[in-house]
Each structure stands twice: as structure tokens, then as C-alpha cells.
């Protein structure tokens, strides 16, 4: 846990990930039973990381699968 606190991940979580208000996106989700959606904060965070690290879509998908 200390290693995580000393990395960029702690700042990213605190300053970006946790600040994304999921409630604002609730109108986009259905109340019907279906495949579960990914949390908006996860998707936005992955897009930020994609841009920051110049990842391709394939590399991003690989990263997303790692975190889900």
C-alpha cells in the first residue's frame, strides 16, 4: 500500500477518479436487467490515461481488461 501511495496512482485517484460524479450520468443507464455497465469514472480515467500515454485502442483495451 505504501508503494501505491508514493506513485502517481494515489494523486490520480484523489484528484481525478474520485471527482467524477457518476450520478450525472445516471440518465444514460437503463433500469432493465442487462449486461452490467462499466463505471463512468473508470471509462473516463482510461481515456485520460490513453491520451497521456499515447496508447492505441488495442493497448487501452488491454489495460481496461487488466483493471476489470
PDB file of N, CA, C and O in Angstrom:
ATOM      1  N   UNK A   1       0.813  -1.188   0.000  1.00  0.00           N
ATOM      2  CA  UNK A   1       0.000   0.000   0.000  1.00  0.00           C
ATOM      3  C   UNK A   1       0.862   1.260   0.000  1.00  0.00           C
ATOM      4  O   UNK A   1       0.509   2.242  -0.637  1.00  0.00           O
ATOM      5  N   UNK A   2       1.990   1.246   0.699  1.00  0.00           N
ATOM      6  CA  UNK A   2       2.874   2.410   0.723  1.00  0.00           C
ATOM      7  C   UNK A   2       3.408   2.722  -0.666  1.00  0.00           C
ATOM      8  O   UNK A   2       3.524   3.886  -1.044  1.00  0.00           O
ATOM      9  N   UNK A   3       3.714   1.673  -1.436  1.00  0.00           N
ATOM     10  CA  UNK A   3       4.218   1.876  -2.782  1.00  0.00           C
ATOM     11  C   UNK A   3       3.174   2.586  -3.648  1.00  0.00           C
ATOM     12  O   UNK A   3       3.498   3.478  -4.428  1.00  0.00           O
ATOM     13  N   UNK A   4       1.911   2.200  -3.473  1.00  0.00           N
ATOM     14  CA  UNK A   4       0.824   2.831  -4.218  1.00  0.00           C
ATOM     15  C   UNK A   4       0.691   4.304  -3.833  1.00  0.00           C
ATOM     16  O   UNK A   4       0.517   5.171  -4.680  1.00  0.00           O
ATOM     17  N   UNK A   5       0.808   4.599  -2.551  1.00  0.00           N
ATOM     18  CA  UNK A   5       0.704   5.979  -2.068  1.00  0.00           C
ATOM     19  C   UNK A   5       1.819   6.862  -2.617  1.00  0.00           C
ATOM     20  O   UNK A   5       1.639   8.053  -2.808  1.00  0.00           O
ATOM     21  N   UNK A   6       2.981   6.273  -2.876  1.00  0.00           N
ATOM     22  CA  UNK A   6       4.130   7.036  -3.366  1.00  0.00           C
ATOM     23  C   UNK A   6       4.127   7.183  -4.884  1.00  0.00           C
ATOM     24  O   UNK A   6       4.928   7.924  -5.426  1.00  0.00           O
ATOM     25  N   UNK A   7       3.238   6.502  -5.572  1.00  0.00           N
ATOM     26  CA  UNK A   7       3.196   6.564  -7.032  1.00  0.00           C
ATOM     27  C   UNK A   7       2.196   7.627  -7.479  1.00  0.00           C
ATOM     28  O   UNK A   7       1.495   8.234  -6.678  1.00  0.00           O
ATOM     29  N   UNK A   8       2.096   7.822  -8.781  1.00  0.00           N
ATOM     30  CA  UNK A   8       1.145   8.770  -9.360  1.00  0.00           C
ATOM     31  C   UNK A   8      -0.296   8.307  -9.156  1.00  0.00           C
ATOM     32  O   UNK A   8      -1.219   9.107  -9.220  1.00  0.00           O
ATOM     33  N   UNK A   9      -0.492   7.018  -8.894  1.00  0.00           N
ATOM     34  CA  UNK A   9      -1.841   6.459  -8.809  1.00  0.00           C
ATOM     35  C   UNK A   9      -2.656   7.070  -7.676  1.00  0.00           C
ATOM     36  O   UNK A   9      -3.859   7.289  -7.816  1.00  0.00           O
ATOM     37  N   UNK A  10      -2.020   7.372  -6.566  1.00  0.00           N
ATOM     38  CA  UNK A  10      -2.737   7.962  -5.437  1.00  0.00           C
ATOM     39  C   UNK A  10      -3.255   9.355  -5.799  1.00  0.00           C
ATOM     40  O   UNK A  10      -4.418   9.672  -5.552  1.00  0.00           O
ATOM     41  N   UNK A  11      -2.413  10.176  -6.418  1.00  0.00           N
ATOM     42  CA  UNK A  11      -2.846  11.508  -6.864  1.00  0.00           C
ATOM     43  C   UNK A  11      -3.927  11.406  -7.927  1.00  0.00           C
ATOM     44  O   UNK A  11      -4.898  12.164  -7.913  1.00  0.00           O
ATOM     45  N   UNK A  12      -3.752  10.480  -8.864  1.00  0.00           N
ATOM     46  CA  UNK A  12      -4.745  10.306  -9.928  1.00  0.00           C
ATOM     47  C   UNK A  12      -6.093   9.938  -9.327  1.00  0.00           C
ATOM     48  O   UNK A  12      -7.115  10.500  -9.696  1.00  0.00           O
ATOM     49  N   UNK A  13      -6.092   9.019  -8.378  1.00  0.00           N
ATOM     50  CA  UNK A  13      -7.349   8.615  -7.728  1.00  0.00           C
ATOM     51  C   UNK A  13      -7.998   9.793  -7.016  1.00  0.00           C
ATOM     52  O   UNK A  13      -9.177  10.071  -7.183  1.00  0.00           O
ATOM     53  N   UNK A  14      -7.202  10.496  -6.238  1.00  0.00           N
ATOM     54  CA  UNK A  14      -7.723  11.585  -5.406  1.00  0.00           C
ATOM     55  C   UNK A  14      -8.173  12.787  -6.241  1.00  0.00           C
ATOM     56  O   UNK A  14      -9.235  13.350  -5.997  1.00  0.00           O
ATOM     57  N   UNK A  15      -7.381  13.161  -7.230  1.00  0.00           N
ATOM     58  CA  UNK A  15      -7.653  14.383  -7.984  1.00  0.00           C
ATOM     59  C   UNK A  15      -8.576  14.202  -9.183  1.00  0.00           C
ATOM     60  O   UNK A  15      -9.239  15.146  -9.601  1.00  0.00           O
ATOM     61  N   UNK A  16      -8.629  12.992  -9.738  1.00  0.00           N
ATOM     62  CA  UNK A  16      -9.425  12.779 -10.954  1.00  0.00           C
ATOM     63  C   UNK A  16     -10.508  11.726 -10.745  1.00  0.00           C
ATOM     64  O   UNK A  16     -11.694  12.024 -10.820  1.00  0.00           O
ATOM     65  N   UNK A  17     -10.098  10.497 -10.498  1.00  0.00           N
ATOM     66  CA  UNK A  17     -11.029   9.370 -10.441  1.00  0.00           C
ATOM     67  C   UNK A  17     -12.166   9.604  -9.458  1.00  0.00           C
ATOM     68  O   UNK A  17     -13.338   9.459  -9.801  1.00  0.00           O
ATOM     69  N   UNK A  18     -11.831   9.983  -8.250  1.00  0.00           N
ATOM     70  CA  UNK A  18     -12.869  10.149  -7.214  1.00  0.00           C
ATOM     71  C   UNK A  18     -13.709  11.412  -7.407  1.00  0.00           C
ATOM     72  O   UNK A  18     -14.755  11.549  -6.777  1.00  0.00           O
ATOM     73  N   UNK A  19     -13.281  12.318  -8.280  1.00  0.00           N
ATOM     74  CA  UNK A  19     -14.017  13.564  -8.503  1.00  0.00           C
ATOM     75  C   UNK A  19     -15.075  13.451  -9.601  1.00  0.00           C
ATOM     76  O   UNK A  19     -15.854  14.373  -9.804  1.00  0.00           O
ATOM     77  N   UNK A  20     -15.114  12.330 -10.303  1.00  0.00           N
ATOM     78  CA  UNK A  20     -16.087  12.143 -11.378  1.00  0.00           C
ATOM     79  C   UNK A  20     -17.411  11.718 -10.753  1.00  0.00           C
ATOM     80  O   UNK A  20     -17.505  10.670 -10.129  1.00  0.00           O
ATOM     81  N   UNK A  21     -18.412  12.550 -10.920  1.00  0.00           N
ATOM     82  CA  UNK A  21     -19.720  12.329 -10.319  1.00  0.00           C
ATOM     83  C   UNK A  21     -20.529  11.358 -11.185  1.00  0.00           C
ATOM     84  O   UNK A  21     -21.063  11.746 -12.224  1.00  0.00           O
ATOM     85  N   UNK A  22     -20.624  10.114 -10.761  1.00  0.00           N
ATOM     86  CA  UNK A  22     -21.352   9.084 -11.506  1.00  0.00           C
ATOM     87  C   UNK A  22     -22.840   9.418 -11.630  1.00  0.00           C
ATOM     88  O   UNK A  22     -23.476   9.067 -12.610  1.00  0.00           O
ATOM     89  N   UNK A  23     -23.389  10.102 -10.665  1.00  0.00           N
ATOM     90  CA  UNK A  23     -24.819  10.418 -10.656  1.00  0.00           C
ATOM     91  C   UNK A  23     -25.223  11.247 -11.874  1.00  0.00           C
ATOM     92  O   UNK A  23     -26.310  11.096 -12.403  1.00  0.00           O
ATOM     93  N   UNK A  24     -24.332  12.080 -12.345  1.00  0.00           N
ATOM     94  CA  UNK A  24     -24.627  12.921 -13.514  1.00  0.00           C
ATOM     95  C   UNK A  24     -24.892  12.083 -14.766  1.00  0.00           C
ATOM     96  O   UNK A  24     -25.536  12.538 -15.693  1.00  0.00           O
ATOM     97  N   UNK A  25     -24.380  10.877 -14.789  1.00  0.00           N
ATOM     98  CA  UNK A  25     -24.515  10.008 -15.952  1.00  0.00           C
ATOM     99  C   UNK A  25     -25.625   8.973 -15.802  1.00  0.00           C
ATOM    100  O   UNK A  25     -25.825   8.143 -16.676  1.00  0.00           O
ATOM    101  N   UNK A  26     -26.357   9.024 -14.713  1.00  0.00           N
ATOM    102  CA  UNK A  26     -27.369   8.004 -14.426  1.00  0.00           C
ATOM    103  C   UNK A  26     -28.467   7.938 -15.490  1.00  0.00           C
ATOM    104  O   UNK A  26     -29.039   6.876 -15.716  1.00  0.00           O
ATOM    105  N   UNK A  27     -28.747   9.045 -16.153  1.00  0.00           N
ATOM    106  CA  UNK A  27     -29.789   9.046 -17.188  1.00  0.00           C
ATOM    107  C   UNK A  27     -29.395   8.188 -18.392  1.00  0.00           C
ATOM    108  O   UNK A  27     -30.246   7.797 -19.190  1.00  0.00           O
ATOM    109  N   UNK A  28     -28.133   7.875 -18.519  1.00  0.00           N
ATOM    110  CA  UNK A  28     -27.659   7.067 -19.642  1.00  0.00           C
ATOM    111  C   UNK A  28     -27.839   5.568 -19.416  1.00  0.00           C
ATOM    112  O   UNK A  28     -27.688   4.778 -20.336  1.00  0.00           O
ATOM    113  N   UNK A  29     -28.158   5.181 -18.176  1.00  0.00           N
ATOM    114  CA  UNK A  29     -28.273   3.774 -17.826  1.00  0.00           C
ATOM    115  C   UNK A  29     -29.731   3.332 -17.786  1.00  0.00           C
ATOM    116  O   UNK A  29     -30.620   4.096 -17.440  1.00  0.00           O
ATOM    117  N   UNK A  30     -29.943   2.085 -18.104  1.00  0.00           N
ATOM    118  CA  UNK A  30     -31.282   1.521 -18.122  1.00  0.00           C
ATOM    119  C   UNK A  30     -31.585   0.831 -16.795  1.00  0.00           C
ATOM    120  O   UNK A  30     -30.696   0.267 -16.152  1.00  0.00           O
ATOM    121  N   UNK A  31     -32.851   0.857 -16.417  1.00  0.00           N
ATOM    122  CA  UNK A  31     -33.284   0.133 -15.221  1.00  0.00           C
ATOM    123  C   UNK A  31     -33.554  -1.341 -15.520  1.00  0.00           C
ATOM    124  O   UNK A  31     -33.740  -2.137 -14.611  1.00  0.00           O
ATOM    125  N   UNK A  32     -33.583  -1.690 -16.810  1.00  0.00           N
ATOM    126  CA  UNK A  32     -33.844  -3.074 -17.207  1.00  0.00           C
ATOM    127  C   UNK A  32     -32.614  -3.937 -16.937  1.00  0.00           C
ATOM    128  O   UNK A  32     -31.471  -3.471 -17.020  1.00  0.00           O
ATOM    129  N   UNK A  33     -32.862  -5.190 -16.644  1.00  0.00           N
ATOM    130  CA  UNK A  33     -31.769  -6.124 -16.407  1.00  0.00           C
ATOM    131  C   UNK A  33     -31.057  -6.386 -17.732  1.00  0.00           C
ATOM    132  O   UNK A  33     -31.669  -6.752 -18.735  1.00  0.00           O
ATOM    133  N   UNK A  34     -29.750  -6.159 -17.726  1.00  0.00           N
ATOM    134  CA  UNK A  34     -28.935  -6.371 -18.923  1.00  0.00           C
ATOM    135  C   UNK A  34     -27.490  -6.566 -18.487  1.00  0.00           C
ATOM    136  O   UNK A  34     -27.216  -6.729 -17.302  1.00  0.00           O
ATOM    137  N   UNK A  35     -26.598  -6.517 -19.442  1.00  0.00           N
ATOM    138  CA  UNK A  35     -25.189  -6.632 -19.097  1.00  0.00           C
ATOM    139  C   UNK A  35     -24.794  -5.456 -18.216  1.00  0.00           C
ATOM    140  O   UNK A  35     -25.221  -4.332 -18.440  1.00  0.00           O
ATOM    141  N   UNK A  36     -23.960  -5.693 -17.227  1.00  0.00           N
ATOM    142  CA  UNK A  36     -23.564  -4.584 -16.353  1.00  0.00           C
ATOM    143  C   UNK A  36     -22.704  -3.570 -17.114  1.00  0.00           C
ATOM    144  O   UNK A  36     -21.901  -3.932 -17.968  1.00  0.00           O
ATOM    145  N   UNK A  37     -22.902  -2.318 -16.802  1.00  0.00           N
ATOM    146  CA  UNK A  37     -22.105  -1.247 -17.384  1.00  0.00           C
ATOM    147  C   UNK A  37     -20.815  -1.088 -16.601  1.00  0.00           C
ATOM    148  O   UNK A  37     -20.732  -1.449 -15.437  1.00  0.00           O
ATOM    149  N   UNK A  38     -19.849  -0.511 -17.260  1.00  0.00           N
ATOM    150  CA  UNK A  38     -18.616  -0.148 -16.558  1.00  0.00           C
ATOM    151  C   UNK A  38     -18.855   1.214 -15.903  1.00  0.00           C
ATOM    152  O   UNK A  38     -19.541   2.064 -16.454  1.00  0.00           O
ATOM    153  N   UNK A  39     -18.280   1.450 -14.752  1.00  0.00           N
ATOM    154  CA  UNK A  39     -18.439   2.748 -14.098  1.00  0.00           C
ATOM    155  C   UNK A  39     -17.864   3.867 -14.973  1.00  0.00           C
ATOM    156  O   UNK A  39     -16.817   3.707 -15.602  1.00  0.00           O
ATOM    157  N   UNK A  40     -18.544   4.991 -15.002  1.00  0.00           N
ATOM    158  CA  UNK A  40     -18.114   6.127 -15.815  1.00  0.00           C
ATOM    159  C   UNK A  40     -16.724   6.592 -15.401  1.00  0.00           C
ATOM    160  O   UNK A  40     -15.895   6.917 -16.253  1.00  0.00           O
ATOM    161  N   UNK A  41     -16.453   6.630 -14.102  1.00  0.00           N
ATOM    162  CA  UNK A  41     -15.135   7.111 -13.670  1.00  0.00           C
ATOM    163  C   UNK A  41     -14.008   6.209 -14.181  1.00  0.00           C
ATOM    164  O   UNK A  41     -12.922   6.681 -14.493  1.00  0.00           O
ATOM    165  N   UNK A  42     -14.266   4.913 -14.314  1.00  0.00           N
ATOM    166  CA  UNK A  42     -13.264   4.003 -14.878  1.00  0.00           C
ATOM    167  C   UNK A  42     -13.048   4.310 -16.358  1.00  0.00           C
ATOM    168  O   UNK A  42     -11.911   4.414 -16.823  1.00  0.00           O
ATOM    169  N   UNK A  43     -14.127   4.498 -17.111  1.00  0.00           N
ATOM    170  CA  UNK A  43     -14.009   4.762 -18.545  1.00  0.00           C
ATOM    171  C   UNK A  43     -13.314   6.093 -18.821  1.00  0.00           C
ATOM    172  O   UNK A  43     -12.433   6.166 -19.686  1.00  0.00           O
ATOM    173  N   UNK A  44     -13.687   7.133 -18.094  1.00  0.00           N
ATOM    174  CA  UNK A  44     -13.052   8.436 -18.281  1.00  0.00           C
ATOM    175  C   UNK A  44     -11.578   8.362 -17.896  1.00  0.00           C
ATOM    176  O   UNK A  44     -10.715   8.900 -18.595  1.00  0.00           O
ATOM    177  N   UNK A  45     -11.282   7.684 -16.811  1.00  0.00           N
ATOM    178  CA  UNK A  45      -9.893   7.542 -16.380  1.00  0.00           C
ATOM    179  C   UNK A  45      -9.063   6.813 -17.424  1.00  0.00           C
ATOM    180  O   UNK A  45      -7.919   7.204 -17.706  1.00  0.00           O
ATOM    181  N   UNK A  46      -9.618   5.767 -18.011  1.00  0.00           N
ATOM    182  CA  UNK A  46      -8.888   5.039 -19.053  1.00  0.00           C
ATOM    183  C   UNK A  46      -8.633   5.924 -20.269  1.00  0.00           C
ATOM    184  O   UNK A  46      -7.549   5.871 -20.864  1.00  0.00           O
ATOM    185  N   UNK A  47      -9.599   6.749 -20.632  1.00  0.00           N
ATOM    186  CA  UNK A  47      -9.392   7.657 -21.765  1.00  0.00           C
ATOM    187  C   UNK A  47      -8.315   8.696 -21.457  1.00  0.00           C
ATOM    188  O   UNK A  47      -7.510   9.036 -22.325  1.00  0.00           O
ATOM    189  N   UNK A  48      -8.289   9.196 -20.242  1.00  0.00           N
ATOM    190  CA  UNK A  48      -7.236  10.136 -19.844  1.00  0.00           C
ATOM    191  C   UNK A  48      -5.877   9.463 -19.937  1.00  0.00           C
ATOM    192  O   UNK A  48      -4.915  10.023 -20.484  1.00  0.00           O
ATOM    193  N   UNK A  49      -5.774   8.246 -19.408  1.00  0.00           N
ATOM    194  CA  UNK A  49      -4.510   7.516 -19.465  1.00  0.00           C
ATOM    195  C   UNK A  49      -4.115   7.199 -20.910  1.00  0.00           C
ATOM    196  O   UNK A  49      -2.934   7.243 -21.262  1.00  0.00           O
ATOM    197  N   UNK A  50      -5.097   6.899 -21.742  1.00  0.00           N
ATOM    198  CA  UNK A  50      -4.823   6.632 -23.156  1.00  0.00           C
ATOM    199  C   UNK A  50      -4.158   7.847 -23.802  1.00  0.00           C
ATOM    200  O   UNK A  50      -3.156   7.720 -24.502  1.00  0.00           O
ATOM    201  N   UNK A  51      -4.732   9.018 -23.564  1.00  0.00           N
ATOM    202  CA  UNK A  51      -4.171  10.237 -24.137  1.00  0.00           C
ATOM    203  C   UNK A  51      -2.808  10.566 -23.538  1.00  0.00           C
ATOM    204  O   UNK A  51      -1.880  10.937 -24.257  1.00  0.00           O
ATOM    205  N   UNK A  52      -2.694  10.443 -22.242  1.00  0.00           N
ATOM    206  CA  UNK A  52      -1.452  10.790 -21.550  1.00  0.00           C
ATOM    207  C   UNK A  52      -0.284   9.906 -21.979  1.00  0.00           C
ATOM    208  O   UNK A  52       0.854  10.357 -22.072  1.00  0.00           O
ATOM    209  N   UNK A  53      -0.567   8.637 -22.250  1.00  0.00           N
ATOM    210  CA  UNK A  53       0.495   7.679 -22.584  1.00  0.00           C
ATOM    211  C   UNK A  53       0.518   7.303 -24.061  1.00  0.00           C
ATOM    212  O   UNK A  53       1.217   6.366 -24.447  1.00  0.00           O
ATOM    213  N   UNK A  54      -0.255   8.020 -24.875  1.00  0.00           N
ATOM    214  CA  UNK A  54      -0.314   7.775 -26.329  1.00  0.00           C
ATOM    215  C   UNK A  54      -0.560   6.303 -26.648  1.00  0.00           C
ATOM    216  O   UNK A  54       0.135   5.697 -27.468  1.00  0.00           O
ATOM    217  N   UNK A  55      -1.556   5.730 -25.992  1.00  0.00           N
ATOM    218  CA  UNK A  55      -1.884   4.324 -26.207  1.00  0.00           C
ATOM    219  C   UNK A  55      -2.807   4.174 -27.411  1.00  0.00           C
ATOM    220  O   UNK A  55      -3.633   5.051 -27.688  1.00  0.00           O
ATOM    221  N   UNK A  56      -2.692   3.049 -28.091  1.00  0.00           N
ATOM    222  CA  UNK A  56      -3.643   2.721 -29.154  1.00  0.00           C
ATOM    223  C   UNK A  56      -4.919   2.191 -28.500  1.00  0.00           C
ATOM    224  O   UNK A  56      -4.940   1.895 -27.297  1.00  0.00           O
ATOM    225  N   UNK A  57      -5.969   2.048 -29.293  1.00  0.00           N
ATOM    226  CA  UNK A  57      -7.201   1.457 -28.765  1.00  0.00           C
ATOM    227  C   UNK A  57      -6.950   0.055 -28.241  1.00  0.00           C
ATOM    228  O   UNK A  57      -7.474  -0.326 -27.201  1.00  0.00           O
ATOM    229  N   UNK A  58      -6.133  -0.708 -28.958  1.00  0.00           N
ATOM    230  CA  UNK A  58      -5.829  -2.086 -28.536  1.00  0.00           C
ATOM    231  C   UNK A  58      -5.096  -2.099 -27.198  1.00  0.00           C
ATOM    232  O   UNK A  58      -5.378  -2.922 -26.332  1.00  0.00           O
ATOM    233  N   UNK A  59      -4.144  -1.187 -27.033  1.00  0.00           N
ATOM    234  CA  UNK A  59      -3.417  -1.115 -25.765  1.00  0.00           C
ATOM    235  C   UNK A  59      -4.341  -0.677 -24.630  1.00  0.00           C
ATOM    236  O   UNK A  59      -4.232  -1.163 -23.507  1.00  0.00           O
ATOM    237  N   UNK A  60      -5.248   0.237 -24.944  1.00  0.00           N
ATOM    238  CA  UNK A  60      -6.213   0.677 -23.938  1.00  0.00           C
ATOM    239  C   UNK A  60      -7.118  -0.466 -23.511  1.00  0.00           C
ATOM    240  O   UNK A  60      -7.351  -0.672 -22.320  1.00  0.00           O
ATOM    241  N   UNK A  61      -7.615  -1.237 -24.484  1.00  0.00           N
ATOM    242  CA  UNK A  61      -8.477  -2.379 -24.168  1.00  0.00           C
ATOM    243  C   UNK A  61      -7.721  -3.375 -23.290  1.00  0.00           C
ATOM    244  O   UNK A  61      -8.263  -3.896 -22.319  1.00  0.00           O
ATOM    245  N   UNK A  62      -6.458  -3.604 -23.605  1.00  0.00           N
ATOM    246  CA  UNK A  62      -5.640  -4.492 -22.775  1.00  0.00           C
ATOM    247  C   UNK A  62      -5.525  -3.974 -21.356  1.00  0.00           C
ATOM    248  O   UNK A  62      -5.610  -4.723 -20.395  1.00  0.00           O
ATOM    249  N   UNK A  63      -5.376  -2.669 -21.213  1.00  0.00           N
ATOM    250  CA  UNK A  63      -5.306  -2.051 -19.887  1.00  0.00           C
ATOM    251  C   UNK A  63      -6.636  -2.156 -19.175  1.00  0.00           C
ATOM    252  O   UNK A  63      -6.691  -2.419 -17.985  1.00  0.00           O
ATOM    253  N   UNK A  64      -7.730  -1.926 -19.903  1.00  0.00           N
ATOM    254  CA  UNK A  64      -9.048  -1.985 -19.297  1.00  0.00           C
ATOM    255  C   UNK A  64      -9.337  -3.384 -18.783  1.00  0.00           C
ATOM    256  O   UNK A  64      -9.922  -3.553 -17.712  1.00  0.00           O
ATOM    257  N   UNK A  65      -8.958  -4.402 -19.533  1.00  0.00           N
ATOM    258  CA  UNK A  65      -9.168  -5.780 -19.096  1.00  0.00           C
ATOM    259  C   UNK A  65      -8.357  -6.101 -17.863  1.00  0.00           C
ATOM    260  O   UNK A  65      -8.771  -6.894 -17.024  1.00  0.00           O
ATOM    261  N   UNK A  66      -7.229  -5.461 -17.712  1.00  0.00           N
ATOM    262  CA  UNK A  66      -6.385  -5.665 -16.538  1.00  0.00           C
ATOM    263  C   UNK A  66      -7.077  -5.160 -15.277  1.00  0.00           C
ATOM    264  O   UNK A  66      -6.970  -5.741 -14.223  1.00  0.00           O
ATOM    265  N   UNK A  67      -7.811  -4.045 -15.394  1.00  0.00           N
ATOM    266  CA  UNK A  67      -8.429  -3.411 -14.230  1.00  0.00           C
ATOM    267  C   UNK A  67      -9.839  -3.889 -13.943  1.00  0.00           C
ATOM    268  O   UNK A  67     -10.413  -3.517 -12.930  1.00  0.00           O
ATOM    269  N   UNK A  68     -10.429  -4.676 -14.825  1.00  0.00           N
ATOM    270  CA  UNK A  68     -11.820  -5.074 -14.611  1.00  0.00           C
ATOM    271  C   UNK A  68     -11.919  -6.526 -14.225  1.00  0.00           C
ATOM    272  O   UNK A  68     -11.015  -7.281 -14.330  1.00  0.00           O
TER     273      UNK A  68
END
